Structure formats: C-alpha cells, structure tokens
Coordinates of C-alpha atoms in Angstrom, one line a residue:
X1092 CA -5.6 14.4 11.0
X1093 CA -3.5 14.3 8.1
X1094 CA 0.2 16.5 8.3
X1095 CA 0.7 16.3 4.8
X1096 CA -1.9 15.7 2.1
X1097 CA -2.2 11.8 1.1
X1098 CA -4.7 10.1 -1.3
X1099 CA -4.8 6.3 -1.0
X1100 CA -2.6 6.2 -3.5
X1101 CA 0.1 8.5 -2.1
X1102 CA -0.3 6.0 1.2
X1103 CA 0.3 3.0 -1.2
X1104 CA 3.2 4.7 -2.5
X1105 CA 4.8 5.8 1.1
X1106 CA 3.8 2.0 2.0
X1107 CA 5.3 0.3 -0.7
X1108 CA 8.8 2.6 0.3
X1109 CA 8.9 1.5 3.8
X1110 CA 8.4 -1.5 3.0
X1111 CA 11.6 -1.7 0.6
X1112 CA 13.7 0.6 2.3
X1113 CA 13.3 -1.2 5.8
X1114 CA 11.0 -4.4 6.1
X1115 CA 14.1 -6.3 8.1
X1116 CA 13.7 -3.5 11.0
X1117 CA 10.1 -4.2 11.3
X1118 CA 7.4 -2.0 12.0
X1119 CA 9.2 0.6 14.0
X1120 CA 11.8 0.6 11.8
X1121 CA 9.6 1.1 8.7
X1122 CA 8.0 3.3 10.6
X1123 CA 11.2 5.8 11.8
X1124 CA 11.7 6.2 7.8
X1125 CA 8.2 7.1 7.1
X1126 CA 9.0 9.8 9.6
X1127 CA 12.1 11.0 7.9
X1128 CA 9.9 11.0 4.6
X1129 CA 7.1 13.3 6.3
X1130 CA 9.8 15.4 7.7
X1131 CA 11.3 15.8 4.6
X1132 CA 7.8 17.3 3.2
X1133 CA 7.1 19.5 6.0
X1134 CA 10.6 21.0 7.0
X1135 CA 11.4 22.7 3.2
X1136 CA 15.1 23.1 4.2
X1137 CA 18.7 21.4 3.1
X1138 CA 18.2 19.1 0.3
X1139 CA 14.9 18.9 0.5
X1140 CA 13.2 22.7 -0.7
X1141 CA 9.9 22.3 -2.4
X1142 CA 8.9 19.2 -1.9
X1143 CA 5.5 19.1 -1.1
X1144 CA 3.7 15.7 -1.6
X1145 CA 4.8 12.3 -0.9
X1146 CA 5.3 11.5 -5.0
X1147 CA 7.6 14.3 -5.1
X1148 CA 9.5 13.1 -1.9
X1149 CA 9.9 9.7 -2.8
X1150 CA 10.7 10.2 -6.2
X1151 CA 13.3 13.1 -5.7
X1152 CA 16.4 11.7 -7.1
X1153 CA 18.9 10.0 -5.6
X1154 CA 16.7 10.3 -2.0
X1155 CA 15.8 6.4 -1.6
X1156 CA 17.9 3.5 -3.2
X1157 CA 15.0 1.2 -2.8
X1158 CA 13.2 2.5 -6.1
X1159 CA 16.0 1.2 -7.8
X1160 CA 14.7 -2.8 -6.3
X1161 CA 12.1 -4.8 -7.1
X1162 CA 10.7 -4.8 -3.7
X1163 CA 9.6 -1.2 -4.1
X1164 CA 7.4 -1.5 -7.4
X1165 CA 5.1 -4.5 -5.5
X1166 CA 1.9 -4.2 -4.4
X1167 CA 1.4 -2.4 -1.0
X1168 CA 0.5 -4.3 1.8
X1169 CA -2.3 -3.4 4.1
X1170 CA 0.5 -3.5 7.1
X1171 CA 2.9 -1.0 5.7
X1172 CA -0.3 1.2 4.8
X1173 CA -1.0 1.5 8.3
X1174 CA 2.3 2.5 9.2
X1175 CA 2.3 5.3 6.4
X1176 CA -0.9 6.6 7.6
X1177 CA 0.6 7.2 11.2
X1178 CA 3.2 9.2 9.6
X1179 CA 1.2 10.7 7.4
X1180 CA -1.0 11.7 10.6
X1181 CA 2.1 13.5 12.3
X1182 CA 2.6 10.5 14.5
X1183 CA 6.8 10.8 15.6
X1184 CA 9.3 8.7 17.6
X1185 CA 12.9 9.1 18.3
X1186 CA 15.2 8.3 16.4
X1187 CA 13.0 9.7 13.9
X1188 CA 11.3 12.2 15.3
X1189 CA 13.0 15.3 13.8
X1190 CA 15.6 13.0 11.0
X1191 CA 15.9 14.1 7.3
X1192 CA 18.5 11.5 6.8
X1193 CA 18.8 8.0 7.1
X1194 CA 21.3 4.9 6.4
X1195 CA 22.5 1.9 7.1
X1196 CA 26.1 1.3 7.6
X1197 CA 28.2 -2.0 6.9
X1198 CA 27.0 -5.0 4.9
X1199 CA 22.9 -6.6 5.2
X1200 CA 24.6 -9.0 7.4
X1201 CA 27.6 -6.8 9.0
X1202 CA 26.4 -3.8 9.9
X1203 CA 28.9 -1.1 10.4
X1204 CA 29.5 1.7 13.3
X1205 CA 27.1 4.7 12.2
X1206 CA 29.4 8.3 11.9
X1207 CA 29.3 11.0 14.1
X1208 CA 27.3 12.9 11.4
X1209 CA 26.1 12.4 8.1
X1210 CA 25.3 15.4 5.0
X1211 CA 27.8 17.2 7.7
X1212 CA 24.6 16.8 10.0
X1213 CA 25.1 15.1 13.7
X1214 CA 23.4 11.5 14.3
X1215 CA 20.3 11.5 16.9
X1216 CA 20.6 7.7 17.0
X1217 CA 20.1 4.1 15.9
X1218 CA 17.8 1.9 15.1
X1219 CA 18.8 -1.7 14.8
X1220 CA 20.8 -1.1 11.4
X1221 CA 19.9 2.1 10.8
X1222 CA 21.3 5.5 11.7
X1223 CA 19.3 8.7 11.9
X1224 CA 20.4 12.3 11.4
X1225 CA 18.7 15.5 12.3
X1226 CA 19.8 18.6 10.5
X1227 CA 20.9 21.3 13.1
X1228 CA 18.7 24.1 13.9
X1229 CA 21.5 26.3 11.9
X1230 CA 21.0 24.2 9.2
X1231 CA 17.0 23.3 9.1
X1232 CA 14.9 25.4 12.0
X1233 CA 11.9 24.4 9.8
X1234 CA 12.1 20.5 11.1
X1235 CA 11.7 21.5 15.2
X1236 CA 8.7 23.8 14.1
X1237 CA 6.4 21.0 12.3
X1238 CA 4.3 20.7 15.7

C-alpha cells in the first residue's frame, strides 16, 4: 500500500530521478534516495513544509541537481520504476530510512570524506558515495513518526 499518493506517472517521474541522481550506486543506492524523497513528502518539517506529492518534491527548487542533466529528462526504465514503487509503498533501509538529505562528497571518481553533519543536521551514514542525514528529532519529529 501506497505511503504517498503516486499515479504511474508520478512513479515514472520518482524513477527517472533515481535513476539520474544515483544509477552508479545501483539499486540500493537508487533506492536510499527514493527514500529520502518519500521522507521528504511525509515528514512536512525543515526545508521541506508542504510538499505533498512527488511532482512537488522533485521539482522544489534547488532539491536535486540531476533535473538540471540530461539523464533526468529520459524515459523511465521499468527497473528504476520498481524501485520507486518500493518507496512509494513505505518500503525503508538505513542509511535512508529516516534521511531528508543526501550528497555525495569529492569528485565522480574521488570521493571525499562525508561531514559530521550536513543543513547543521548529523550524518546517519554512507552509502558507497553517498552520505545521508537525518534531521534531529529537535529539528523534524515528523520524520520518526511516518510508521
């Protein structure tokens, strides 16, 4: 059952950014920012107040540097839409699980060391070259009460 609600065309669309934002981390690491994405829906807290569909997510400016690459504005694979649709479901794993933010550090072929905290928020981990945050419970309670 869905978290959030999703036509297919809202999948395509969270698709299409996983795949742009993270296709060299493979499927879990597409799939850790399709969590952040979802989380960033459901949690209305921090940067992210009033969002309340996945078109208003990915397109809230400045949130994903991918829709500014060709990669994003391709056609959706059916891959990436399964991925979505386990996010979109309320499907979660760490580092992911309760993230709003995500980056990756370094250069594509030199990653860098990921900071103690990011937005002023502490990391809950890595993934290959990403690293994750979660907002505090200060900062976003809304995030650790999704489930």
């Amino acid at each position: 059952m869905a978290v959030v609600k999703a036509r297919k065309q809202d999948i395509d669309m969270l698709a299409r950014l996983l795949r742009a934002e993270a296709e060299t981390e493979g499927e879990t690491g597409m799939f850790l920012v399709g969590n952040v994405g979802i989380n960033r829906i459901r949690a209305n807290c921090s940067d992210f107040k009033n969002l309340r569909t996945i078109p208003q997510m990915i397109n809230q400016p400045h949130a994903f540097e991918a829709l500014q690459h060709g990669l994003y504005y391709q056609n959706a694979r059916e891959r990436e839409r399964r991925i979505a649709q386990r996010a979109v479901d309320g499907e979660r794993a760490w580092p992911g699980k309760f993230s709003l933010w995500y980056f990756r550090p370094g250069t594509f072929d030199n990653p860098g060391p990921c900071p103690d905290t990011w937005y002023n928020q502490p990391i809950a981990g890595r993934y290959k070259k990403h690293c994750f945050y979660e907002p505090t419970a200060k900062e976003c309670q809304n995030v650790y009460n999704t489930f």
